[in-house]
Amino acid sequence: MNLRKIVHGTWMAFCVFLLVSPALFFFIWMLSLSLKYEIDNGAYPPILIPERIAWKNYAGVFESNNFLLYFKNSIIVTGGATLLALMVGVPAGYGIARMRATKSAMVIMIARMTPGLSFLIPLFLLFQWLGLLGTLVPQILIHLVVTVPIVIWIMISYFETTPLELEEAAMIDGATRWQVFRNVALPIAKPGIVVAFILSVIFSWNNFVFGIVLASRETRTLPVAVYNMLSFEQVSWGPLAAAALIVTLPVLILTIVAQRQIIAGLTAGAVKGG
Amino acid sequence: MTAVSTPAVPASEEEARPHKGGHLKPSYWPFVLPALLVVGAVILFPWVFTIWMSLNEWRVGSDTSFVGLANYIRLATDMRFLESLWHTILYTVLSVVAPLILGTAAALAFNTKLPFRGLLRGIFVMPMMATPVAIALVWTMMFHPQLGVLNYLLSLVGIPPQAWVFHPASVIPSLVLVETWQWTPLVMLIVLGGLAAIPQEPYESAQIDGANAWQKFRYITLPMISPFLMVAVIIRTIDALKSFDIIYAITQGGPGTASETINLYLYSVAFAYYDVGYGSAIAVVFFLLIILLSLVLLHLRQRAAWSSGDGK
Amino acid sequence: MASVTIRDVRKSFGAVDIIKGVSIDIQDGEFVILVGPSGCGKSTLLRMIAGLEDISGGEIRIGSRVVNNVPPKDRDIAMVFQNYALYPHMTVAQNMAFSLKLKRSPQGEIDERVARAAEILGLKPLLERFPRQLSGGQRQRVAMGRAIVRDPQVFLFDEPLSNLDAKLRVAMRAEIKALHQRLKTTTIYVTHDQIEAMTMADKIVVMHDGIVEQMGAPLELYDRPANLFVAGFIGSPAMNFIKGNVGSNGFKAESGQTFPLAAAPAASDGRPMVYGIRPEHIRLTDEGVPVEVVVIEPTGSETQIIVRPAGERDKPVADHSSAITCVLKDRIAARPGDVIRIAPDPKSIHLFDESGRRV
């Protein structure tokens, strides 16, 4: 009996190790690449932990004068697109849930199915016509294609689960429609808003395809900037891996810190979304 | 309280007439309106405009002319498009099946009592949240035929070095490897949600009936999670069809056009050759393909949900 | 405070009629209970008075004002919900102050009124807590406090006690009644529990299938139920119904036995009728109708026995059609299977005709 438990435990531990190892190995290797000098990165057999740590890879990334600009661009685009999406998406999720118009959310589903590029062609022409290319505005607006559906989708499913009785009580207490939303529905929906915020930030931050078309030299976001390092500079692995890690680090930290919210958001959207 | 004040009653009755019915239910349109404007501008307008462009000869920087279905006819004979269609199908099928199997297995493992379960799940989920371009860069380094760590790992178990993304025959499976690595966690999360919804009693009852572990999986777990598996298949199919970042950042559709999917071809046509009319036609066909597949899968899901609801 | 007048009110959801013409007059300061089985329309009616549901037809007045199209916030009412509907993100004090805040009452007045309501309900020590930190009974009190603070024209209660355990329910029943006697605010209270209705109401309105079956004072309904539905609904254990017809020397049951009648109603000869007798109005006597004991349920203070006409021993257990329940003040020595003789009190007999109306 006891032996069986030990065997079972060992087997489970092995399974989990097997499951987690690709992810774990990848990120450790990414870190290793970013901390090695070129000599060590070019060594065969590969070296995991170098004798000399190349902090200069990171210093180099920050010193390259445009990196901070791209960082700022990313924050403006992600921040702008997320805030705008919350401003229009949270009330919309509320309205759709209360009108029981969930069928209308099909538009959101279809938007999720549509390839990003097919939004890009007409909007690119529109922005060109409006003379907005060269500013961050087109990117903020086109990121709404990603963030607004996320926010609306999550908020619909969240507001559908909040009790209607509370809002009726508020109506009897003398609240107007807006006050019911502002003072009762919104505070209760705070956890849902947090989930929508996190997912919106992550997917906007990670977005690449809109940037490669719409961004000029001055308006690149981080993913585009990192990709351009690969294309135009003499490729050296250490600084490139360091830049890649810096770009994705905020997201990775968020994933670990807000794991519960992320999983709740993704599965709520997914399971209902089918 | 007794005497009826005469002016008040007619006034309120007059008030009663114009909004008969539906008056008390507050209208929620003001809440939806801003989103409607945004959705109209960035989602609905592009859809309509794309269809219009696809009916025109339209290049950036030159005059446009209406050509009807000419772009679509051109598509039907465009070998590069048909080739990209084949790449897309191959890529999608592989990128649905592999994560589905691995994700289900992972969900079964994570559904048990594990030490550090939360932390492990967090690590497991990281690939899907990480910035795709950043990941793609590191994978590119790992795929390197001479210096890459993957060939080194293979050599440890005696497998000869591979060309990975640098050879037409192995490029799509290699990209699928990245896609699988990245998206298996999503399947795992969805199936885990399904597993959490299964009550304990059927297992206990099956145990009393003498079922072994495999039989319990086959006759209880699998039927009960099948609706969730279908959801995973649908989402995975849509995402795999749309996959762009990983392929573009690692191979740009190469070597040659060996890994060019519809999405990459669309990108080239629209933003390398600036032939937006033809690009729009590709976008429309691509969009219809995705919708059609989704509808077929949704239909299958309804049947799956129905039969499992039936207790069969 | 105000009277409430409900005139021929109707409600339909699509083609389904939930309320089919209801008229009720509620006096200023009266405590009225709407009671009925689930689905009878009582909650819908209450929600229409509150303004949470549209009125499909007829009219509702609060005081002299027709409120059909007045939104809830302007009706000057307060409502206590089944699940209390306390705002989870506000403290007890904030919950109670919310309606006054919305009205932009001065802070001094808000504090004073909240303090007074808290005093009345014994909530003083709980004012800074959040709803999740309260017990069921405390939440119930906060919900009432929220209503009191507004000093409304009408209180509405929607099954407020149904989430409490039995003991607490009895206690809260008394509290609500005492509160009403103190504040004398017009109150409309919905419940499915007829004991709640009997113990608390000035006037009971029995509803069934979207219509009012009967309304009146509790004992009036108990003593003179207008029809079979009310007779069966009010009183616990429920009234016994025996099918048969009126004969020359009493009521002839289908089982062949004869039950006593005080006076035969005119023009009833031979028509099928229902004979109703409450369990507590049956005595044991040597001259009574012979019946066989099926079950004896002593509760301590009284004894409940279920009997049926002798000679039906082989009927299925689930067939209650001819069973009669008796509640006796005394303990008895009989055992199941024994034959005893029962005698309904002729003065407490109710007769109903074929259509179920009282004769």
PDB file of N, CA and C in Angstrom, chain A residues 12 16 19-20 22 26 30 42 44-46 88 91-92 110 112-115 117-119 122 125 145 177 181 206 208 213 226-227 230 237 244 248 251 255 259 263 266-267 270 274, chain B residues 27 31 35 42 47 49-50 53 106 109 112 114 118 120-121 123-124 128-131 133-134 137 139 141 146-147 152 181 231 235 239 242 245 248 252 263 271 286-287 290 298:
ATOM      1  N   MET A  12       3.776  10.537 -10.795  1.00  0.00           N
ATOM      2  CA  MET A  12       3.128  11.832 -11.012  1.00  0.00           C
ATOM      3  C   MET A  12       4.179  12.936 -11.134  1.00  0.00           C
ATOM      4  N   VAL A  16       4.716  15.437 -14.301  1.00  0.00           N
ATOM      5  CA  VAL A  16       4.655  16.889 -14.219  1.00  0.00           C
ATOM      6  C   VAL A  16       5.963  17.504 -14.692  1.00  0.00           C
ATOM      7  N   LEU A  19       5.897  17.536 -18.279  1.00  0.00           N
ATOM      8  CA  LEU A  19       4.987  18.542 -18.820  1.00  0.00           C
ATOM      9  C   LEU A  19       5.582  19.938 -18.774  1.00  0.00           C
ATOM     10  N   VAL A  20       6.191  20.234 -17.643  1.00  0.00           N
ATOM     11  CA  VAL A  20       6.635  21.607 -17.412  1.00  0.00           C
ATOM     12  C   VAL A  20       7.991  21.863 -18.047  1.00  0.00           C
ATOM     13  N   PRO A  22       9.452  21.585 -21.037  1.00  0.00           N
ATOM     14  CA  PRO A  22       9.681  22.390 -22.243  1.00  0.00           C
ATOM     15  C   PRO A  22       9.602  23.884 -21.963  1.00  0.00           C
ATOM     16  N   PHE A  26      12.899  26.275 -21.886  1.00  0.00           N
ATOM     17  CA  PHE A  26      12.935  27.365 -22.858  1.00  0.00           C
ATOM     18  C   PHE A  26      13.319  28.687 -22.191  1.00  0.00           C
ATOM     19  N   MET A  30      16.583  30.908 -22.579  1.00  0.00           N
ATOM     20  CA  MET A  30      16.470  32.305 -23.019  1.00  0.00           C
ATOM     21  C   MET A  30      17.310  33.202 -22.108  1.00  0.00           C
ATOM     22  N   GLY A  42      28.393  30.941 -29.037  1.00  0.00           N
ATOM     23  CA  GLY A  42      28.788  30.213 -30.243  1.00  0.00           C
ATOM     24  C   GLY A  42      29.481  28.899 -29.924  1.00  0.00           C
ATOM     25  N   TYR A  44      30.268  25.030 -28.937  1.00  0.00           N
ATOM     26  CA  TYR A  44      29.634  23.736 -29.101  1.00  0.00           C
ATOM     27  C   TYR A  44      30.481  22.703 -28.376  1.00  0.00           C
ATOM     28  N   PRO A  45      29.952  21.887 -27.499  1.00  0.00           N
ATOM     29  CA  PRO A  45      28.560  21.854 -27.052  1.00  0.00           C
ATOM     30  C   PRO A  45      28.153  23.120 -26.323  1.00  0.00           C
ATOM     31  N   PRO A  46      26.843  23.468 -26.390  1.00  0.00           N
ATOM     32  CA  PRO A  46      26.367  24.714 -25.792  1.00  0.00           C
ATOM     33  C   PRO A  46      26.625  24.777 -24.286  1.00  0.00           C
ATOM     34  N   VAL A  88     -15.240  51.972 -23.112  1.00  0.00           N
ATOM     35  CA  VAL A  88     -16.423  51.658 -23.921  1.00  0.00           C
ATOM     36  C   VAL A  88     -16.907  50.229 -23.677  1.00  0.00           C
ATOM     37  N   PRO A  91     -19.139  49.389 -19.957  1.00  0.00           N
ATOM     38  CA  PRO A  91     -20.572  49.703 -20.052  1.00  0.00           C
ATOM     39  C   PRO A  91     -21.283  48.842 -21.093  1.00  0.00           C
ATOM     40  N   ALA A  92     -20.593  48.565 -22.213  1.00  0.00           N
ATOM     41  CA  ALA A  92     -21.231  47.770 -23.259  1.00  0.00           C
ATOM     42  C   ALA A  92     -21.528  46.361 -22.756  1.00  0.00           C
ATOM     43  N   ILE A 110     -17.192  36.864 -34.112  1.00  0.00           N
ATOM     44  CA  ILE A 110     -16.711  36.864 -35.494  1.00  0.00           C
ATOM     45  C   ILE A 110     -15.469  37.749 -35.605  1.00  0.00           C
ATOM     46  N   ARG A 112     -13.291  38.042 -33.385  1.00  0.00           N
ATOM     47  CA  ARG A 112     -12.188  37.244 -32.876  1.00  0.00           C
ATOM     48  C   ARG A 112     -11.702  36.253 -33.934  1.00  0.00           C
ATOM     49  N   MET A 113     -12.640  35.809 -34.801  1.00  0.00           N
ATOM     50  CA  MET A 113     -12.256  34.839 -35.825  1.00  0.00           C
ATOM     51  C   MET A 113     -11.525  35.508 -36.990  1.00  0.00           C
ATOM     52  N   THR A 114     -11.790  36.812 -37.167  1.00  0.00           N
ATOM     53  CA  THR A 114     -11.226  37.484 -38.330  1.00  0.00           C
ATOM     54  C   THR A 114      -9.723  37.669 -38.172  1.00  0.00           C
ATOM     55  N   PRO A 115      -8.938  37.337 -39.199  1.00  0.00           N
ATOM     56  CA  PRO A 115      -7.496  37.554 -39.108  1.00  0.00           C
ATOM     57  C   PRO A 115      -7.195  39.041 -38.984  1.00  0.00           C
ATOM     58  N   LEU A 117      -4.931  40.801 -40.090  1.00  0.00           N
ATOM     59  CA  LEU A 117      -4.502  41.474 -41.321  1.00  0.00           C
ATOM     60  C   LEU A 117      -5.665  42.036 -42.116  1.00  0.00           C
ATOM     61  N   SER A 118      -6.816  41.383 -42.048  1.00  0.00           N
ATOM     62  CA  SER A 118      -7.910  41.879 -42.879  1.00  0.00           C
ATOM     63  C   SER A 118      -8.517  43.148 -42.303  1.00  0.00           C
ATOM     64  N   PHE A 119      -8.253  43.433 -41.014  1.00  0.00           N
ATOM     65  CA  PHE A 119      -8.618  44.767 -40.511  1.00  0.00           C
ATOM     66  C   PHE A 119      -7.584  45.789 -40.963  1.00  0.00           C
ATOM     67  N   PRO A 122      -7.914  47.871 -44.799  1.00  0.00           N
ATOM     68  CA  PRO A 122      -8.762  49.079 -44.902  1.00  0.00           C
ATOM     69  C   PRO A 122      -8.359  50.160 -43.910  1.00  0.00           C
ATOM     70  N   LEU A 125      -5.368  52.133 -45.113  1.00  0.00           N
ATOM     71  CA  LEU A 125      -5.737  53.136 -46.109  1.00  0.00           C
ATOM     72  C   LEU A 125      -6.437  54.328 -45.459  1.00  0.00           C
ATOM     73  N   VAL A 145      -9.171  46.751 -31.966  1.00  0.00           N
ATOM     74  CA  VAL A 145      -9.687  45.532 -32.601  1.00  0.00           C
ATOM     75  C   VAL A 145      -9.440  44.334 -31.687  1.00  0.00           C
ATOM     76  N   ARG A 177     -30.542  55.080 -13.599  1.00  0.00           N
ATOM     77  CA  ARG A 177     -29.888  54.002 -14.351  1.00  0.00           C
ATOM     78  C   ARG A 177     -28.365  54.125 -14.242  1.00  0.00           C
ATOM     79  N   PHE A 181     -25.475  51.743 -12.215  1.00  0.00           N
ATOM     80  CA  PHE A 181     -24.253  51.230 -12.836  1.00  0.00           C
ATOM     81  C   PHE A 181     -23.024  51.682 -12.055  1.00  0.00           C
ATOM     82  N   ASN A 206       1.598  42.278 -26.570  1.00  0.00           N
ATOM     83  CA  ASN A 206       2.221  41.252 -27.404  1.00  0.00           C
ATOM     84  C   ASN A 206       2.011  41.485 -28.888  1.00  0.00           C
ATOM     85  N   PHE A 208       1.993  42.248 -32.657  1.00  0.00           N
ATOM     86  CA  PHE A 208       3.136  42.460 -33.526  1.00  0.00           C
ATOM     87  C   PHE A 208       2.686  42.897 -34.915  1.00  0.00           C
ATOM     88  N   VAL A 213       3.174  46.982 -39.847  1.00  0.00           N
ATOM     89  CA  VAL A 213       2.647  47.740 -40.975  1.00  0.00           C
ATOM     90  C   VAL A 213       2.541  49.227 -40.645  1.00  0.00           C
ATOM     91  N   VAL A 226      12.176  44.863 -31.483  1.00  0.00           N
ATOM     92  CA  VAL A 226      13.018  43.687 -31.273  1.00  0.00           C
ATOM     93  C   VAL A 226      13.165  42.910 -32.572  1.00  0.00           C
ATOM     94  N   TYR A 227      12.055  42.797 -33.300  1.00  0.00           N
ATOM     95  CA  TYR A 227      12.126  42.078 -34.570  1.00  0.00           C
ATOM     96  C   TYR A 227      13.073  42.793 -35.534  1.00  0.00           C
ATOM     97  N   LEU A 230      16.679  42.035 -35.274  1.00  0.00           N
ATOM     98  CA  LEU A 230      17.063  40.808 -35.970  1.00  0.00           C
ATOM     99  C   LEU A 230      17.348  41.108 -37.441  1.00  0.00           C
ATOM    100  N   TRP A 237      23.622  37.024 -30.702  1.00  0.00           N
ATOM    101  CA  TRP A 237      22.561  36.394 -29.927  1.00  0.00           C
ATOM    102  C   TRP A 237      22.343  36.989 -28.552  1.00  0.00           C
ATOM    103  N   ALA A 244      14.773  40.473 -26.171  1.00  0.00           N
ATOM    104  CA  ALA A 244      13.551  39.665 -26.199  1.00  0.00           C
ATOM    105  C   ALA A 244      13.025  39.440 -24.792  1.00  0.00           C
ATOM    106  N   THR A 248       9.354  40.708 -23.099  1.00  0.00           N
ATOM    107  CA  THR A 248       8.306  39.795 -22.632  1.00  0.00           C
ATOM    108  C   THR A 248       8.262  39.674 -21.111  1.00  0.00           C
ATOM    109  N   VAL A 251       5.099  40.782 -19.197  1.00  0.00           N
ATOM    110  CA  VAL A 251       3.997  39.851 -19.397  1.00  0.00           C
ATOM    111  C   VAL A 251       4.202  38.588 -18.553  1.00  0.00           C
ATOM    112  N   THR A 255       1.839  37.153 -15.698  1.00  0.00           N
ATOM    113  CA  THR A 255       1.278  35.807 -15.774  1.00  0.00           C
ATOM    114  C   THR A 255       1.415  35.073 -14.451  1.00  0.00           C
ATOM    115  N   GLN A 259      -2.040  34.869 -12.174  1.00  0.00           N
ATOM    116  CA  GLN A 259      -2.382  33.609 -12.831  1.00  0.00           C
ATOM    117  C   GLN A 259      -3.861  33.278 -12.724  1.00  0.00           C
ATOM    118  N   ILE A 263      -6.372  32.838 -15.935  1.00  0.00           N
ATOM    119  CA  ILE A 263      -7.015  31.558 -16.242  1.00  0.00           C
ATOM    120  C   ILE A 263      -8.532  31.709 -16.235  1.00  0.00           C
ATOM    121  N   LEU A 266      -9.467  33.579 -19.487  1.00  0.00           N
ATOM    122  CA  LEU A 266      -9.302  32.800 -20.718  1.00  0.00           C
ATOM    123  C   LEU A 266     -10.334  31.699 -20.815  1.00  0.00           C
ATOM    124  N   THR A 267     -10.577  30.996 -19.711  1.00  0.00           N
ATOM    125  CA  THR A 267     -11.509  29.870 -19.797  1.00  0.00           C
ATOM    126  C   THR A 267     -12.950  30.375 -19.868  1.00  0.00           C
ATOM    127  N   ALA A 270     -13.307  31.292 -23.317  1.00  0.00           N
ATOM    128  CA  ALA A 270     -13.193  30.132 -24.196  1.00  0.00           C
ATOM    129  C   ALA A 270     -14.424  29.247 -24.101  1.00  0.00           C
ATOM    130  N   GLY A 274     -17.181  29.176 -27.285  1.00  0.00           N
ATOM    131  CA  GLY A 274     -17.413  28.146 -28.307  1.00  0.00           C
ATOM    132  C   GLY A 274     -18.828  28.216 -28.794  1.00  0.00           C
TER     133      GLY A 274
ATOM    134  N   SER B  27     -33.801  51.739 -20.528  1.00  0.00           N
ATOM    135  CA  SER B  27     -33.122  51.387 -21.773  1.00  0.00           C
ATOM    136  C   SER B  27     -31.626  51.335 -21.499  1.00  0.00           C
ATOM    137  N   PHE B  31     -25.524  52.658 -22.699  1.00  0.00           N
ATOM    138  CA  PHE B  31     -24.320  51.960 -22.257  1.00  0.00           C
ATOM    139  C   PHE B  31     -23.591  51.322 -23.437  1.00  0.00           C
ATOM    140  N   ALA B  35     -19.506  51.748 -27.480  1.00  0.00           N
ATOM    141  CA  ALA B  35     -18.859  50.547 -28.009  1.00  0.00           C
ATOM    142  C   ALA B  35     -19.322  50.273 -29.432  1.00  0.00           C
ATOM    143  N   VAL B  42     -13.863  50.284 -36.186  1.00  0.00           N
ATOM    144  CA  VAL B  42     -12.660  49.467 -36.345  1.00  0.00           C
ATOM    145  C   VAL B  42     -12.952  48.017 -36.720  1.00  0.00           C
ATOM    146  N   TRP B  47     -14.674  45.419 -42.440  1.00  0.00           N
ATOM    147  CA  TRP B  47     -15.278  44.277 -43.133  1.00  0.00           C
ATOM    148  C   TRP B  47     -15.898  44.723 -44.460  1.00  0.00           C
ATOM    149  N   PHE B  49     -15.528  47.551 -46.092  1.00  0.00           N
ATOM    150  CA  PHE B  49     -14.582  48.181 -47.004  1.00  0.00           C
ATOM    151  C   PHE B  49     -13.702  47.130 -47.685  1.00  0.00           C
ATOM    152  N   THR B  50     -13.367  46.067 -46.954  1.00  0.00           N
ATOM    153  CA  THR B  50     -12.556  44.993 -47.536  1.00  0.00           C
ATOM    154  C   THR B  50     -13.291  44.344 -48.702  1.00  0.00           C
ATOM    155  N   MET B  53     -13.140  46.730 -51.617  1.00  0.00           N
ATOM    156  CA  MET B  53     -11.815  46.764 -52.245  1.00  0.00           C
ATOM    157  C   MET B  53     -11.565  45.519 -53.081  1.00  0.00           C
ATOM    158  N   ALA B 106      -2.018  16.781 -20.197  1.00  0.00           N
ATOM    159  CA  ALA B 106      -1.567  17.711 -19.158  1.00  0.00           C
ATOM    160  C   ALA B 106      -2.697  18.024 -18.185  1.00  0.00           C
ATOM    161  N   ALA B 109      -3.092  15.315 -15.738  1.00  0.00           N
ATOM    162  CA  ALA B 109      -2.028  15.359 -14.727  1.00  0.00           C
ATOM    163  C   ALA B 109      -2.266  16.489 -13.739  1.00  0.00           C
ATOM    164  N   THR B 112      -4.848  16.307 -10.627  1.00  0.00           N
ATOM    165  CA  THR B 112      -4.579  15.529  -9.413  1.00  0.00           C
ATOM    166  C   THR B 112      -3.970  16.450  -8.362  1.00  0.00           C
ATOM    167  N   LEU B 114      -1.192  17.858  -6.634  1.00  0.00           N
ATOM    168  CA  LEU B 114       0.241  17.947  -6.851  1.00  0.00           C
ATOM    169  C   LEU B 114       0.815  18.949  -5.872  1.00  0.00           C
ATOM    170  N   GLY B 118      -0.079  25.268  -8.179  1.00  0.00           N
ATOM    171  CA  GLY B 118      -0.296  26.611  -8.711  1.00  0.00           C
ATOM    172  C   GLY B 118       0.925  27.116  -9.459  1.00  0.00           C
ATOM    173  N   LEU B 120       3.453  25.384 -10.726  1.00  0.00           N
ATOM    174  CA  LEU B 120       3.694  24.579 -11.923  1.00  0.00           C
ATOM    175  C   LEU B 120       2.753  24.989 -13.046  1.00  0.00           C
ATOM    176  N   ARG B 121       1.483  25.218 -12.675  1.00  0.00           N
ATOM    177  CA  ARG B 121       0.525  25.622 -13.686  1.00  0.00           C
ATOM    178  C   ARG B 121       0.923  26.983 -14.260  1.00  0.00           C
ATOM    179  N   ILE B 123       3.959  28.200 -14.578  1.00  0.00           N
ATOM    180  CA  ILE B 123       5.065  28.002 -15.522  1.00  0.00           C
ATOM    181  C   ILE B 123       4.537  27.412 -16.820  1.00  0.00           C
ATOM    182  N   PHE B 124       3.635  26.452 -16.666  1.00  0.00           N
ATOM    183  CA  PHE B 124       3.098  25.767 -17.842  1.00  0.00           C
ATOM    184  C   PHE B 124       2.366  26.737 -18.771  1.00  0.00           C
ATOM    185  N   MET B 128       2.112  30.597 -23.496  1.00  0.00           N
ATOM    186  CA  MET B 128       1.008  31.138 -24.268  1.00  0.00           C
ATOM    187  C   MET B 128       0.826  32.634 -24.017  1.00  0.00           C
ATOM    188  N   MET B 129       1.308  33.125 -22.868  1.00  0.00           N
ATOM    189  CA  MET B 129       1.153  34.539 -22.601  1.00  0.00           C
ATOM    190  C   MET B 129       2.357  35.352 -23.072  1.00  0.00           C
ATOM    191  N   ALA B 130       3.510  34.708 -23.218  1.00  0.00           N
ATOM    192  CA  ALA B 130       4.723  35.444 -23.567  1.00  0.00           C
ATOM    193  C   ALA B 130       4.583  36.097 -24.945  1.00  0.00           C
ATOM    194  N   THR B 131       5.330  37.167 -25.152  1.00  0.00           N
ATOM    195  CA  THR B 131       5.266  37.897 -26.424  1.00  0.00           C
ATOM    196  C   THR B 131       5.744  36.995 -27.562  1.00  0.00           C
ATOM    197  N   VAL B 133       6.781  37.376 -30.615  1.00  0.00           N
ATOM    198  CA  VAL B 133       7.996  37.723 -31.356  1.00  0.00           C
ATOM    199  C   VAL B 133       9.241  37.381 -30.540  1.00  0.00           C
ATOM    200  N   ALA B 134       9.176  37.680 -29.251  1.00  0.00           N
ATOM    201  CA  ALA B 134      10.314  37.390 -28.388  1.00  0.00           C
ATOM    202  C   ALA B 134      10.597  35.896 -28.377  1.00  0.00           C
ATOM    203  N   LEU B 137      12.172  34.699 -31.672  1.00  0.00           N
ATOM    204  CA  LEU B 137      13.600  34.967 -31.817  1.00  0.00           C
ATOM    205  C   LEU B 137      14.432  33.885 -31.136  1.00  0.00           C
ATOM    206  N   TRP B 139      13.481  30.834 -30.376  1.00  0.00           N
ATOM    207  CA  TRP B 139      13.340  29.561 -31.102  1.00  0.00           C
ATOM    208  C   TRP B 139      14.247  29.552 -32.333  1.00  0.00           C
ATOM    209  N   MET B 141      17.074  30.904 -32.663  1.00  0.00           N
ATOM    210  CA  MET B 141      18.435  30.566 -32.205  1.00  0.00           C
ATOM    211  C   MET B 141      18.533  29.086 -31.854  1.00  0.00           C
ATOM    212  N   GLN B 146      23.887  24.495 -36.646  1.00  0.00           N
ATOM    213  CA  GLN B 146      25.200  24.204 -36.065  1.00  0.00           C
ATOM    214  C   GLN B 146      25.255  24.544 -34.578  1.00  0.00           C
ATOM    215  N   LEU B 147      24.760  25.734 -34.223  1.00  0.00           N
ATOM    216  CA  LEU B 147      24.950  26.225 -32.868  1.00  0.00           C
ATOM    217  C   LEU B 147      23.714  26.066 -31.984  1.00  0.00           C
ATOM    218  N   TYR B 152      21.878  19.826 -30.417  1.00  0.00           N
ATOM    219  CA  TYR B 152      22.730  19.291 -29.358  1.00  0.00           C
ATOM    220  C   TYR B 152      21.945  18.302 -28.501  1.00  0.00           C
ATOM    221  N   TRP B 181       4.091  24.023 -28.570  1.00  0.00           N
ATOM    222  CA  TRP B 181       4.713  24.435 -27.307  1.00  0.00           C
ATOM    223  C   TRP B 181       3.964  25.626 -26.717  1.00  0.00           C
ATOM    224  N   VAL B 231     -14.737  22.632 -27.845  1.00  0.00           N
ATOM    225  CA  VAL B 231     -14.428  24.061 -27.715  1.00  0.00           C
ATOM    226  C   VAL B 231     -12.951  24.292 -27.995  1.00  0.00           C
ATOM    227  N   ILE B 235     -11.400  26.687 -30.957  1.00  0.00           N
ATOM    228  CA  ILE B 235     -10.514  27.824 -30.701  1.00  0.00           C
ATOM    229  C   ILE B 235      -9.145  27.598 -31.323  1.00  0.00           C
ATOM    230  N   ASP B 239      -7.308  29.868 -34.201  1.00  0.00           N
ATOM    231  CA  ASP B 239      -6.016  30.494 -33.922  1.00  0.00           C
ATOM    232  C   ASP B 239      -4.923  29.975 -34.840  1.00  0.00           C
ATOM    233  N   LYS B 242      -5.175  31.527 -38.220  1.00  0.00           N
ATOM    234  CA  LYS B 242      -4.787  32.930 -38.204  1.00  0.00           C
ATOM    235  C   LYS B 242      -3.306  33.143 -37.868  1.00  0.00           C
ATOM    236  N   ASP B 245       2.405  35.715 -36.271  1.00  0.00           N
ATOM    237  CA  ASP B 245       3.619  36.238 -35.632  1.00  0.00           C
ATOM    238  C   ASP B 245       4.771  35.241 -35.672  1.00  0.00           C
ATOM    239  N   TYR B 248       5.958  34.454 -39.305  1.00  0.00           N
ATOM    240  CA  TYR B 248       6.603  35.611 -39.921  1.00  0.00           C
ATOM    241  C   TYR B 248       7.958  35.877 -39.272  1.00  0.00           C
ATOM    242  N   GLN B 252       9.466  34.018 -42.190  1.00  0.00           N
ATOM    243  CA  GLN B 252       8.853  34.912 -43.186  1.00  0.00           C
ATOM    244  C   GLN B 252       8.273  34.141 -44.360  1.00  0.00           C
ATOM    245  N   ASN B 263      -2.229  33.607 -44.561  1.00  0.00           N
ATOM    246  CA  ASN B 263      -2.042  34.858 -43.840  1.00  0.00           C
ATOM    247  C   ASN B 263      -0.753  35.548 -44.270  1.00  0.00           C
ATOM    248  N   PHE B 271       1.020  44.270 -48.328  1.00  0.00           N
ATOM    249  CA  PHE B 271       1.948  45.253 -47.761  1.00  0.00           C
ATOM    250  C   PHE B 271       3.366  45.159 -48.295  1.00  0.00           C
ATOM    251  N   PHE B 286     -10.266  34.018 -47.155  1.00  0.00           N
ATOM    252  CA  PHE B 286      -9.694  33.498 -45.909  1.00  0.00           C
ATOM    253  C   PHE B 286     -10.723  33.576 -44.773  1.00  0.00           C
ATOM    254  N   PHE B 287     -11.386  34.737 -44.705  1.00  0.00           N
ATOM    255  CA  PHE B 287     -12.390  34.951 -43.678  1.00  0.00           C
ATOM    256  C   PHE B 287     -13.528  33.935 -43.808  1.00  0.00           C
ATOM    257  N   ILE B 290     -12.516  30.560 -42.573  1.00  0.00           N
ATOM    258  CA  ILE B 290     -12.523  30.451 -41.116  1.00  0.00           C
ATOM    259  C   ILE B 290     -13.949  30.310 -40.594  1.00  0.00           C
ATOM    260  N   LEU B 298     -18.805  24.048 -34.832  1.00  0.00           N
ATOM    261  CA  LEU B 298     -19.858  24.379 -33.866  1.00  0.00           C
ATOM    262  C   LEU B 298     -21.003  23.377 -33.966  1.00  0.00           C
TER     263      LEU B 298
END
